[in-house]
Short mmCIF file of C-alpha atoms in Angstrom, two decimals:
data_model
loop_
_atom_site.label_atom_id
_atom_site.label_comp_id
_atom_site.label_asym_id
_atom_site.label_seq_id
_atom_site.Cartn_x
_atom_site.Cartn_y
_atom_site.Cartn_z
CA UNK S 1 -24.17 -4.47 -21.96
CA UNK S 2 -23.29 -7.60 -24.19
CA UNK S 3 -25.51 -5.37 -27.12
CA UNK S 4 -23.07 -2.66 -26.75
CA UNK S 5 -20.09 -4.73 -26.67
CA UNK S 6 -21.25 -6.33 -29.84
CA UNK S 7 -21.93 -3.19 -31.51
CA UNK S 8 -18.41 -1.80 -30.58
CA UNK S 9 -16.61 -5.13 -31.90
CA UNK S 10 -18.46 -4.80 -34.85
CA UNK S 11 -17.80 -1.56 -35.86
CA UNK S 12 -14.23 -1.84 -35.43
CA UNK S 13 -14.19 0.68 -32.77
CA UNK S 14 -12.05 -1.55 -29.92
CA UNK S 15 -10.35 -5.05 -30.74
CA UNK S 16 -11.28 -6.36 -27.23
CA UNK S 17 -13.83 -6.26 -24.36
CA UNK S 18 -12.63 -7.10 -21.29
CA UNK S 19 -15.65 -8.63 -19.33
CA UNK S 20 -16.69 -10.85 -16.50
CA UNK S 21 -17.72 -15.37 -17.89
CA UNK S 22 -19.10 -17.63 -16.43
CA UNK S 23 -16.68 -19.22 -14.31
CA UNK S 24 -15.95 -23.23 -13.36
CA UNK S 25 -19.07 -23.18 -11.17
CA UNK S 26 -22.28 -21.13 -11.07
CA UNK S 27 -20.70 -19.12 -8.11
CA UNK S 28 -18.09 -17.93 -9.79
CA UNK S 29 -16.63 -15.85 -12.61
CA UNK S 30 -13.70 -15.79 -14.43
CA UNK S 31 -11.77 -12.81 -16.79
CA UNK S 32 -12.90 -13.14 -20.70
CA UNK S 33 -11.26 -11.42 -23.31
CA UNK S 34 -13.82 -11.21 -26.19
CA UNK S 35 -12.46 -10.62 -29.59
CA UNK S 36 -14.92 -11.29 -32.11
CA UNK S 37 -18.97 -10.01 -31.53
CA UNK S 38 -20.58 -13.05 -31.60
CA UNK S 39 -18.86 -14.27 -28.86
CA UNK S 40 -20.79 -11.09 -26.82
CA UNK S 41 -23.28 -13.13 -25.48
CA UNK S 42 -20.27 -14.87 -23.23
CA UNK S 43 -20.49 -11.79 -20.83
CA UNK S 44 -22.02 -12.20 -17.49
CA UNK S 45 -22.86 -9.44 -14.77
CA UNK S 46 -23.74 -11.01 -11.74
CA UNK S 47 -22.77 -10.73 -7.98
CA UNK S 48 -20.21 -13.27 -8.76
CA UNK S 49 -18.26 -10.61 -10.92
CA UNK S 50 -15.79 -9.57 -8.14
CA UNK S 51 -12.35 -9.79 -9.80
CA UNK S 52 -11.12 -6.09 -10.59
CA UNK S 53 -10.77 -6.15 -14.23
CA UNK S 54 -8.23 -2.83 -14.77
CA UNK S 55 -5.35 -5.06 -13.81
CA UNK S 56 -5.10 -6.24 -17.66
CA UNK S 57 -6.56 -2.58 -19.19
CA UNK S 58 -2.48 -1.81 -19.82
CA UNK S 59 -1.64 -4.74 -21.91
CA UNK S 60 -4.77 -4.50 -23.57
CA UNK S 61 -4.82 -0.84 -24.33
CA UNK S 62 -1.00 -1.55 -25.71
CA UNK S 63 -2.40 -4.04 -28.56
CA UNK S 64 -5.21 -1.09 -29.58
CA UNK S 65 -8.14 0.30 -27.97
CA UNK S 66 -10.00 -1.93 -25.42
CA UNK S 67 -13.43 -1.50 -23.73
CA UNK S 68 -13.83 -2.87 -20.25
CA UNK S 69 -16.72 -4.10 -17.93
CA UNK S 70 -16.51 -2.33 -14.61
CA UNK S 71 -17.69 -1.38 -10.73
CA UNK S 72 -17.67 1.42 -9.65
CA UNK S 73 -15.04 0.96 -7.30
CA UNK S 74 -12.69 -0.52 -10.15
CA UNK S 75 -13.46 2.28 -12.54
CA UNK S 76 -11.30 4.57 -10.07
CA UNK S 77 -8.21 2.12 -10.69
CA UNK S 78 -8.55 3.52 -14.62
CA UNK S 79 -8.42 7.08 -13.03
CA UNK S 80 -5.61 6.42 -11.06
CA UNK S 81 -4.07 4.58 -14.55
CA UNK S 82 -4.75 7.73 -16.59
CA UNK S 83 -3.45 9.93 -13.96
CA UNK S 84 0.14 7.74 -13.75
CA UNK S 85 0.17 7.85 -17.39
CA UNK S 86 0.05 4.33 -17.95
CA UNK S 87 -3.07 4.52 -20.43
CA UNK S 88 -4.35 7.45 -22.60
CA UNK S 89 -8.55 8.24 -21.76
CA UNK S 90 -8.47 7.60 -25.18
CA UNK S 91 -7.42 4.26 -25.50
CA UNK S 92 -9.89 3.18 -23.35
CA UNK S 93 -13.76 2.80 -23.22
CA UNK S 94 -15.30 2.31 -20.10
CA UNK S 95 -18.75 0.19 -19.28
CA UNK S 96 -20.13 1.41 -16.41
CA UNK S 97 -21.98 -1.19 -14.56
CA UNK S 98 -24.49 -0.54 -11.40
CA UNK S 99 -23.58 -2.35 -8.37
CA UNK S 100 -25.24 -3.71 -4.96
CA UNK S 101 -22.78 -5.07 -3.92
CA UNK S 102 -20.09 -8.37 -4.93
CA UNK S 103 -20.58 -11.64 -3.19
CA UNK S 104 -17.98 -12.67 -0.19
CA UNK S 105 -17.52 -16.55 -0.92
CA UNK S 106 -17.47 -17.40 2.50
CA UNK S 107 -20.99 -16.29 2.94
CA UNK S 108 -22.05 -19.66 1.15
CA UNK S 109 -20.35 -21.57 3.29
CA UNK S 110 -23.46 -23.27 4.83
CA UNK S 111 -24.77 -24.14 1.38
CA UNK S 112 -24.16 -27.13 -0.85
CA UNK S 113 -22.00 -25.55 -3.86
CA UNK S 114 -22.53 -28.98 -6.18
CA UNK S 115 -26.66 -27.60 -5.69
CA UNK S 116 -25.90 -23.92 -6.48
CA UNK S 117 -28.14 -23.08 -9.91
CA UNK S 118 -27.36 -19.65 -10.17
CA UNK S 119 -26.26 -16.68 -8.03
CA UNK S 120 -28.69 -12.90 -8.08
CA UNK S 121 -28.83 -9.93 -6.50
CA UNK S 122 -32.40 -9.69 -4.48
CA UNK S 123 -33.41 -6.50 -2.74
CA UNK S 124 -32.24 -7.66 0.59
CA UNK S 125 -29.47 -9.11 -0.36
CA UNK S 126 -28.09 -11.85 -2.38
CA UNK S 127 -30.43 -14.46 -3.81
CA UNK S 128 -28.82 -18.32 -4.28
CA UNK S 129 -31.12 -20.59 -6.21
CA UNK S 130 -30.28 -24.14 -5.48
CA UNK S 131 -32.31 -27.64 -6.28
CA UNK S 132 -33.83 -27.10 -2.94
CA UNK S 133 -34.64 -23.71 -3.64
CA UNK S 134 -34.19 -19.91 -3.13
CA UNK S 135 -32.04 -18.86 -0.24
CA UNK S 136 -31.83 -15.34 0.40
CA UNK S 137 -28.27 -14.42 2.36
CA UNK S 138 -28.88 -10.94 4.11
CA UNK S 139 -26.74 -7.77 2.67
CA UNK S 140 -24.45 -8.04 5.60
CA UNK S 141 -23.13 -11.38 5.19
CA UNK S 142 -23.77 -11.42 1.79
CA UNK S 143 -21.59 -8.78 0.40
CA UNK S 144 -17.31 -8.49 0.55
CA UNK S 145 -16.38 -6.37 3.43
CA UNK S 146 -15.62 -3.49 1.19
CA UNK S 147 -19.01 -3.62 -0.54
CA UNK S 148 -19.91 -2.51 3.59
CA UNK S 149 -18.51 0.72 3.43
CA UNK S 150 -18.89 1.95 -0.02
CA UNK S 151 -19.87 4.84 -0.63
CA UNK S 152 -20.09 5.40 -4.20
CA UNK S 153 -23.55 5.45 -6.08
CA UNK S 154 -22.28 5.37 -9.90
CA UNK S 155 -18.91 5.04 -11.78
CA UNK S 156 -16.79 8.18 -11.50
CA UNK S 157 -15.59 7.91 -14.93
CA UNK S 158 -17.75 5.84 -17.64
CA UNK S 159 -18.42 6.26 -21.84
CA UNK S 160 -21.75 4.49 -21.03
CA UNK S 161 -23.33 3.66 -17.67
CA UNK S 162 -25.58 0.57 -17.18
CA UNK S 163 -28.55 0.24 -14.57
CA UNK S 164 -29.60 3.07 -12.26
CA UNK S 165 -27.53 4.73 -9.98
CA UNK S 166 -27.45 3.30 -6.50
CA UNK S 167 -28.14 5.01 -2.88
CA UNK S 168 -25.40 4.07 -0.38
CA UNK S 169 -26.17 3.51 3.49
CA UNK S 170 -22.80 1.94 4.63
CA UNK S 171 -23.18 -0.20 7.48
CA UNK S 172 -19.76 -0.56 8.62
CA UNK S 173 -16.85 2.06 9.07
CA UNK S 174 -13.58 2.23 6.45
CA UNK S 175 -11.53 2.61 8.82
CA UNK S 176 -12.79 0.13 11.54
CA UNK S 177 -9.98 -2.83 11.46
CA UNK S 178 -7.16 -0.12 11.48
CA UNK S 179 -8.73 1.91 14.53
CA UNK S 180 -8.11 -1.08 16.72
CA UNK S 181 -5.01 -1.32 15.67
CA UNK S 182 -3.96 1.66 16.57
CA UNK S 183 -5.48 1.80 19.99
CA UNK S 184 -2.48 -1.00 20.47
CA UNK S 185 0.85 -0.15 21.90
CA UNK S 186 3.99 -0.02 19.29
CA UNK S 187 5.20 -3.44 20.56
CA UNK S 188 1.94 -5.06 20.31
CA UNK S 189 1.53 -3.79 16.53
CA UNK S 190 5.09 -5.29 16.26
CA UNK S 191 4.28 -8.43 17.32
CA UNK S 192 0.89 -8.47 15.62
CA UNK S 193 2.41 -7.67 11.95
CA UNK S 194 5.46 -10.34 12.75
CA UNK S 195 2.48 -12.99 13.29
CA UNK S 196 1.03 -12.15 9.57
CA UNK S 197 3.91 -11.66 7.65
CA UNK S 198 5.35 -14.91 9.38
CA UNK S 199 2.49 -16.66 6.89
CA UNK S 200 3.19 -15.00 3.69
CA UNK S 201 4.75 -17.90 1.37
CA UNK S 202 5.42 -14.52 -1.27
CA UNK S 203 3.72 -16.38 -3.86
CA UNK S 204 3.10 -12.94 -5.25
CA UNK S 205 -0.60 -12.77 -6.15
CA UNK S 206 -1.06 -9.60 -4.10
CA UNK S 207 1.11 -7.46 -6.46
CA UNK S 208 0.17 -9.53 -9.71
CA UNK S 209 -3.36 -8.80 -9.16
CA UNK S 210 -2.49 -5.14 -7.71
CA UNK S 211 -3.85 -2.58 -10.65
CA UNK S 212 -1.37 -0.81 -9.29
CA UNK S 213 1.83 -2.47 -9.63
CA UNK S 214 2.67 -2.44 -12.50
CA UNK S 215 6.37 -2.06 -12.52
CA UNK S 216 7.88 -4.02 -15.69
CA UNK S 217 10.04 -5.26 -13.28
CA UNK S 218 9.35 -5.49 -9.56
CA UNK S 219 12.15 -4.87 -6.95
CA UNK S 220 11.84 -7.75 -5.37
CA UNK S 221 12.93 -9.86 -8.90
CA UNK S 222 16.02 -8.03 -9.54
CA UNK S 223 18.87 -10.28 -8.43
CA UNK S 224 21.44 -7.82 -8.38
CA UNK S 225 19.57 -5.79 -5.54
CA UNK S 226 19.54 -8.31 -2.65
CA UNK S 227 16.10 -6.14 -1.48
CA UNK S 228 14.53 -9.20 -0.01
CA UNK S 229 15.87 -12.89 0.37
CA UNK S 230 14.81 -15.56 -2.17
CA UNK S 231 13.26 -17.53 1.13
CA UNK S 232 10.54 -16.53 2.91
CA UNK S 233 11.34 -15.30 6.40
CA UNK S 234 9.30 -12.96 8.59
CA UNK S 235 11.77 -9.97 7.57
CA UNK S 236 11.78 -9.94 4.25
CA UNK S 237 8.11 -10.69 4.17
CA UNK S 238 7.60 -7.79 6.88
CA UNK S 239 9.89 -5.68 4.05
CA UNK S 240 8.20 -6.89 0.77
CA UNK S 241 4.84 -5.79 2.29
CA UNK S 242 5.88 -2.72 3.88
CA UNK S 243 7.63 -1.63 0.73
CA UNK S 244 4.75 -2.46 -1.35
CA UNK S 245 2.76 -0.34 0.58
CA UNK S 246 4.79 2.47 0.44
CA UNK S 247 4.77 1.75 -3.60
CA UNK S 248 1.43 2.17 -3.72
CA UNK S 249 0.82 4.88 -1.60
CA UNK S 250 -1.78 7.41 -3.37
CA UNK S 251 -2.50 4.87 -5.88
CA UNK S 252 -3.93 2.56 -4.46
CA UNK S 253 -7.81 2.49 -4.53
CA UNK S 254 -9.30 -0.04 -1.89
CA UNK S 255 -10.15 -2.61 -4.14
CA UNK S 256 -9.40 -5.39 -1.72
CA UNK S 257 -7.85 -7.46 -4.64
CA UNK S 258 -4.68 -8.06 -2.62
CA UNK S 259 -6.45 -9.70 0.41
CA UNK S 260 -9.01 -11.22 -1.74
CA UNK S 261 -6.34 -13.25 -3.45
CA UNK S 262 -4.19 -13.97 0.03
CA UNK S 263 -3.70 -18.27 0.30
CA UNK S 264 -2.47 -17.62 3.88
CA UNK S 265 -5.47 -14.85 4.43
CA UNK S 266 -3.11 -12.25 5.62
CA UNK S 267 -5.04 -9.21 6.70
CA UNK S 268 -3.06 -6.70 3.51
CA UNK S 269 -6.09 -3.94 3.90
CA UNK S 270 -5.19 -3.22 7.31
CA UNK S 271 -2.13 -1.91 5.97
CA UNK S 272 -3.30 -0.64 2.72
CA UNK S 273 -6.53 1.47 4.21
CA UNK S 274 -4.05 3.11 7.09
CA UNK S 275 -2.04 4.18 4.16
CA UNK S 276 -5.34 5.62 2.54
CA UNK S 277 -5.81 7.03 5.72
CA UNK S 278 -2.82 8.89 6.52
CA UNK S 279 -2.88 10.37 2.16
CA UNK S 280 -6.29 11.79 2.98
CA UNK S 281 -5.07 13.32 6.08
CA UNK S 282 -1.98 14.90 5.27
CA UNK S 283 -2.39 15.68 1.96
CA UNK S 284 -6.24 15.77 1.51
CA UNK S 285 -6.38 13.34 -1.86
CA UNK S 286 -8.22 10.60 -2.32
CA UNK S 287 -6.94 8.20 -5.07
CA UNK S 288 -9.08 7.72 -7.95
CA UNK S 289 -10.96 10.56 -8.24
CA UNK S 290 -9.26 13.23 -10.05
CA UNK S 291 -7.38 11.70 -13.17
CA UNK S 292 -6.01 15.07 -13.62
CA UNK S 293 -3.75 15.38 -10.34
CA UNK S 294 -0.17 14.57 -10.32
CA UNK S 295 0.53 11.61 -8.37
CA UNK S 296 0.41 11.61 -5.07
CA UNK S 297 3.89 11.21 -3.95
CA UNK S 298 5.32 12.89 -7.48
CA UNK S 299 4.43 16.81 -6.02
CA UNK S 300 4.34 18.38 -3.36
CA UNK S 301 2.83 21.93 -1.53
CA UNK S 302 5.04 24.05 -0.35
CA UNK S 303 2.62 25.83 2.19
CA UNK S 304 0.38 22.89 3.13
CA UNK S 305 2.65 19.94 3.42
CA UNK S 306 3.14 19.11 6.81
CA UNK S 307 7.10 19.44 8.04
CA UNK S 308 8.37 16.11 9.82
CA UNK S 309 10.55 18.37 12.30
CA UNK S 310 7.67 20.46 13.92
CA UNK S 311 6.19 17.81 15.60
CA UNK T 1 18.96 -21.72 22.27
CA UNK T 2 16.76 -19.11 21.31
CA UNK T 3 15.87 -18.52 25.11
CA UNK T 4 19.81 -18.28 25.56
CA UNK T 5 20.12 -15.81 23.45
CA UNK T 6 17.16 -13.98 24.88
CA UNK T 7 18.79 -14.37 28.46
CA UNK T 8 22.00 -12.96 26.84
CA UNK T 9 20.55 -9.79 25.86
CA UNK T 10 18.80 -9.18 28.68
CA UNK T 11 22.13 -9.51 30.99
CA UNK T 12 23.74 -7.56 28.27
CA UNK T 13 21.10 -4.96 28.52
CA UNK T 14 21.52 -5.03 32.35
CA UNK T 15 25.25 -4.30 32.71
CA UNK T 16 24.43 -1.75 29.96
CA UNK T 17 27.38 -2.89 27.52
CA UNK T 18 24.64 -2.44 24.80
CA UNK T 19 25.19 0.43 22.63
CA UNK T 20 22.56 1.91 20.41
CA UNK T 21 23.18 1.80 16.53
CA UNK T 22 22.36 3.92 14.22
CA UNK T 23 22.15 4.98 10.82
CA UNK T 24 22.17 8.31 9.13
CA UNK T 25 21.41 9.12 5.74
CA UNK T 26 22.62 12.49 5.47
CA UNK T 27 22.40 15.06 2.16
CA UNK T 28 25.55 15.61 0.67
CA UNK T 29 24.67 19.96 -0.08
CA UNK T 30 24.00 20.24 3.70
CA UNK T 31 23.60 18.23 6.59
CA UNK T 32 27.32 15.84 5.60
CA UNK T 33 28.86 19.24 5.70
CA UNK T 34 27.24 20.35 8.64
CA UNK T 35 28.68 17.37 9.76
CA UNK T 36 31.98 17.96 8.37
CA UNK T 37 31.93 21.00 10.58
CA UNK T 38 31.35 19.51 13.75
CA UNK T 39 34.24 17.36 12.98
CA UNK T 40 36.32 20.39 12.02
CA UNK T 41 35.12 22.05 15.00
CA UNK T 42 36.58 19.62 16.91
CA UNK T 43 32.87 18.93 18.55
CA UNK T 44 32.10 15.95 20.55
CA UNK T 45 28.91 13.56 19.93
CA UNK T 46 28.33 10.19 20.42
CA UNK T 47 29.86 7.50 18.02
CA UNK T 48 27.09 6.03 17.48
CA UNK T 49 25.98 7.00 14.18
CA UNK T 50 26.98 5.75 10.97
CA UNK T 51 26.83 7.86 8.19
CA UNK T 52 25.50 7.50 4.51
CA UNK T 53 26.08 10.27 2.41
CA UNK T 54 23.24 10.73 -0.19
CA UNK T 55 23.14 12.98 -3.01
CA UNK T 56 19.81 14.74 -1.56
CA UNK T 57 17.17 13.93 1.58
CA UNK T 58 14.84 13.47 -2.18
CA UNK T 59 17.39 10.44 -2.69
CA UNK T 60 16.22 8.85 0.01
CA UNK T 61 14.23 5.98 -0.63
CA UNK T 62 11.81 4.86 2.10
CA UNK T 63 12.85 1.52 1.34
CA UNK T 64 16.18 2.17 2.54
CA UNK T 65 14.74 3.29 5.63
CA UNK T 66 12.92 0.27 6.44
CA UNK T 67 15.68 -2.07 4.92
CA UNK T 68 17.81 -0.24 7.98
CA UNK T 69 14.65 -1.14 10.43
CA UNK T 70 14.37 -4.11 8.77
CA UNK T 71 18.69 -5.73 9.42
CA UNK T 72 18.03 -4.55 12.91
CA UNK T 73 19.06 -0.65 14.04
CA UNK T 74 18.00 0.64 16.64
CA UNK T 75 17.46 4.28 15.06
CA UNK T 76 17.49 5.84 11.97
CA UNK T 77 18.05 9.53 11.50
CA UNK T 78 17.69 10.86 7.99
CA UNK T 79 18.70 15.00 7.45
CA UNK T 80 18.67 17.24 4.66
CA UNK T 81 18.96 20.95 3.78
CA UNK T 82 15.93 23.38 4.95
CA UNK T 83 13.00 23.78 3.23
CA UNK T 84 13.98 26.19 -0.06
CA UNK T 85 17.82 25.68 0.41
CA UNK T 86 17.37 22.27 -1.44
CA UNK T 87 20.68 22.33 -3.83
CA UNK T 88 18.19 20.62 -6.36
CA UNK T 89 15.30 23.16 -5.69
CA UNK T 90 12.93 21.03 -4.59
CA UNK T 91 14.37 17.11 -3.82
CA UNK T 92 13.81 18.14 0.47
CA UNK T 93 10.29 19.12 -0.37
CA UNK T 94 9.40 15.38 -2.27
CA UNK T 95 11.16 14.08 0.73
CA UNK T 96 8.99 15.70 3.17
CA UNK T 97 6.20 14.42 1.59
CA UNK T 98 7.18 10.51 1.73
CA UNK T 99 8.76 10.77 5.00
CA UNK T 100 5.82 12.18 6.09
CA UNK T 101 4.14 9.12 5.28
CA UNK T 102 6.74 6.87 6.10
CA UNK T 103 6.89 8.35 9.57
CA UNK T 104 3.63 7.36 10.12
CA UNK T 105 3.45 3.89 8.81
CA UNK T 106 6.64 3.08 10.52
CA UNK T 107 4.55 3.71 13.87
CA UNK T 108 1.39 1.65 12.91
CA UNK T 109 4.59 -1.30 11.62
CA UNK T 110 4.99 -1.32 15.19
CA UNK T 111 8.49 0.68 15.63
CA UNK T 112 8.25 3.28 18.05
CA UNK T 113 7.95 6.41 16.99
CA UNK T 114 11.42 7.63 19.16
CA UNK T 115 13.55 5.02 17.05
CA UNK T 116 13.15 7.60 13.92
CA UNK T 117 14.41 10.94 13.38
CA UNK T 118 14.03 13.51 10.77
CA UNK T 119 15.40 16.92 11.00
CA UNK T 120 16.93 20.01 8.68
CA UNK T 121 20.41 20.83 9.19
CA UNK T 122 22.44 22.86 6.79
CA UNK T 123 26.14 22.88 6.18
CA UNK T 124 26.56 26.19 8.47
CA UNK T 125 25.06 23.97 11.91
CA UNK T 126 27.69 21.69 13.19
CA UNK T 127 26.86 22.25 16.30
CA UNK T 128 23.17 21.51 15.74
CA UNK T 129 24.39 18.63 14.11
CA UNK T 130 25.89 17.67 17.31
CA UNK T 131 22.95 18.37 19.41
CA UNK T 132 20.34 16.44 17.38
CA UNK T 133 23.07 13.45 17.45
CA UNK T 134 23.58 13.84 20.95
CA UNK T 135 19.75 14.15 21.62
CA UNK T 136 18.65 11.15 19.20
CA UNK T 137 21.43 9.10 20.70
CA UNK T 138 19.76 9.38 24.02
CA UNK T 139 16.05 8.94 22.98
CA UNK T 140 17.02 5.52 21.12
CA UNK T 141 18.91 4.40 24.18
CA UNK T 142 15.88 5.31 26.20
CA UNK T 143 13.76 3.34 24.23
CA UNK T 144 16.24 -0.02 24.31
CA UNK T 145 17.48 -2.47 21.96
CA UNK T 146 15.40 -3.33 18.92
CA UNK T 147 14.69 -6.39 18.75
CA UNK T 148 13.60 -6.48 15.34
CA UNK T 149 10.56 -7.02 13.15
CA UNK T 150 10.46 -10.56 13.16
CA UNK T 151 9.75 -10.66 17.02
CA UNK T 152 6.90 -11.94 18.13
#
């Protein structure tokens, strides 16, 4: 991967690669922008890499073209970018990586982080050499909740894949948090949602690492449209989040960024994977798989759409 | 105080002086005129619906749906032409689409499902403007005050 991001700075052919660096500590990895090709060797690809990369492709396809170092799962936020018309295929060149499976940070909890040497996928899981040692943290704890239920063996869209394609068994359900929501009476759900969004302290990471927000300028900064208050209080948190899920309804992809990112560890997939949910149900599309389609909510079927007044 | 307030609803809701309120967003083409009609018809339903006229049911936004949820009515009823009477062509069918959705995620928010209606009424149906008023009225004053989403 770092060869072929050489060879593409070098010949000219993009002015950037996005990739995954080493980050402030062996466990983790930060966002590099690599300009020039002998800074290639930089790159990383590890089971640190976690952050979803495709939230800076639109800036960086604006200054020329860009390549980018992907997951599978974030490679379908570049569909769902090329199907919103917010980057041309073109513009764009895609390195597939092959992936187990991202670390969950909490999963070293138990282990000394000043010891940790270096971080590596292992057959049966995730492998953390320390001083002491090799521990080897089981797939199940090991991995981000979403890595769980993934289903996808290899990049949907990719100019050159890395590593072999990999066979999915997922161990947990999608759509397991939401189910037991639902089994809960309106008033319950009410009450449940008013105790999250009580939390949120809108500091805005969920929709500034959200590949799909990108508004120029978000609703909730214009100060001419009182949409939400300038404090935090549980309505207009309960309305910022709401709305932003109904913004990113057939866009957005599972990536888990928003609850990833969360200071006050508010539970955004719940709402996020119902909406995924409900798309697939009603209108049969699944976002980030067909960069062809017309957006989800920009069309419509005459014959197929189901009619709110018939129920 | 907070408890005082509680205790103040409840005796409200007791001697029944509580009154559902609601909001309609109604298309200009066809349901405002079908509820013109009623009016010129001299029809009776209850007065407890306030009306916004929008240009199209495509106009509405779902965010001004759960803005309304969010200040605290107790229903929202949202009404545009029928399916291929749209005066735009095909603004009723986007709105189908997100309402669809919206109607669904406003249940899993926690509202119940009886607080929100959505129906197709065309300029010509004042007195199925009427009814659905008269019906909706009922169902939101089944259901009770809301007591917004911030309760916990």
């Amino acid at each position: 991967m770092r060869q072929k991001a050489k060879e593409l700075l070098e010949s000219g052919e993009v002015k950037v690669v996005i990739g995954y660096g080493q980050g402030s500590a062996p466990f983790k990895s930060t966002p590099i922008f690599i300009e020039k090709p002998e800074d290639a060797h930089k790159l990383i690809w590890n089971p640190t890499c976690v952050n979803n990369l495709t939230v800076y492709l639109r800036d960086a396809c604006r200054q020329g073209k860009a390549a980018i170092v992907v997951k599978p799962c974030d490679a379908r936020s570049i569909i769902e970018l090329i199907r919103e018309n917010q980057i041309e295929r073109d513009d764009v060149v895609i390195l597939a990586m092959s992936c187990p499976g991202v670390l969950n940070l909490d999963a070293l909890a138990e282990i000394d982080l000043a010891d940790v040497k270096s971080v590596e996928w292992h057959q049966s899981g995730i492998a953390i050499k320390t001083n002491a040692g090799e521990t080897i943290i089981p797939s199940e704890k090991a991995f981000a909740s979403k890595c769980l239920s993934c289903e996808l063996a290899e990049s949907p869209i990719a100019d050159k894949k890395f590593g072999e394609p990999i066979e999915r068994h997922p161990i947990r359900s999608k759509y397991a948090d939401i189910e037991e929501l639902e089994k809960m009476l309106p008033k319950e759900r009410r009450a449940y949602w008013a105790r999250q969004f009580a939390r949120c302290i809108r500091c805005y990471a969920c929709r500034s690492v959200c590949p799909g927000c990108y508004c120029k300028e978000c609703f909730t900064d214009k100060p001419c449209q009182l949409w939400v208050l300038r404090s935090t209080d549980v309505e207009s948190n309960w309305f910022f989040h709401f709305s932003r899920a109904m913004h990113t309804a057939g866009r957005c992809i599972a990536c888990g960024e928003c609850e990833r990112v969360c200071p006050m560890g508010i539970p955004l997939m719940r709402l996020n994977q119902k909406m995924r949910k409900e798309v697939r149900e009603m209108f049969g599309e699944e976002a980030g798989t067909n960069p062809e389609a017309p957006p989800t909510l920009g069309t419509f079927d005459l014959k197929n759409d189901p009619d709110p007044c018939s129920e | 105080m907070k408890t005082n307030n509680l205790k103040a609803e409840e005796t409200r809701q007791e001697k029944e002086i509580w009154e559902p309120r609601i909001i309609g967003f109604l298309c200009n083409w066809c349901t405002y005129a079908g509820a013109d009609l009623a009016g010129s018809s001299r029809l009776k339903y209850p007065p407890n619906i306030r009306v916004v006229r929008v240009p199209c049911s495509g106009r509405v936004n779902p965010q001004l749906i759960i803005k309304a949820f969010e200040r605290g009515f107790d229903g929202v009823l949202v009404s545009g032409c029928h399916p291929g009477d749209c005066h735009y062509a095909k603004g009723n069918y986007f709105a189908r689409r997100r309402i669809m959705l919206l109607k669904q995620m406003l249940e899993y928010m926690g509202i119940e499902p009886e607080r929100f209606h959505f129906d197709w009424i065309s300029a010509a149906e004042g007195q199925k403007f009427a009814e659905v008023v008269e019906q909706f009225t009922e169902q939101v004053r089944k259901v009770g005050p809301f007591m917004g989403v911030g309760a916990r």
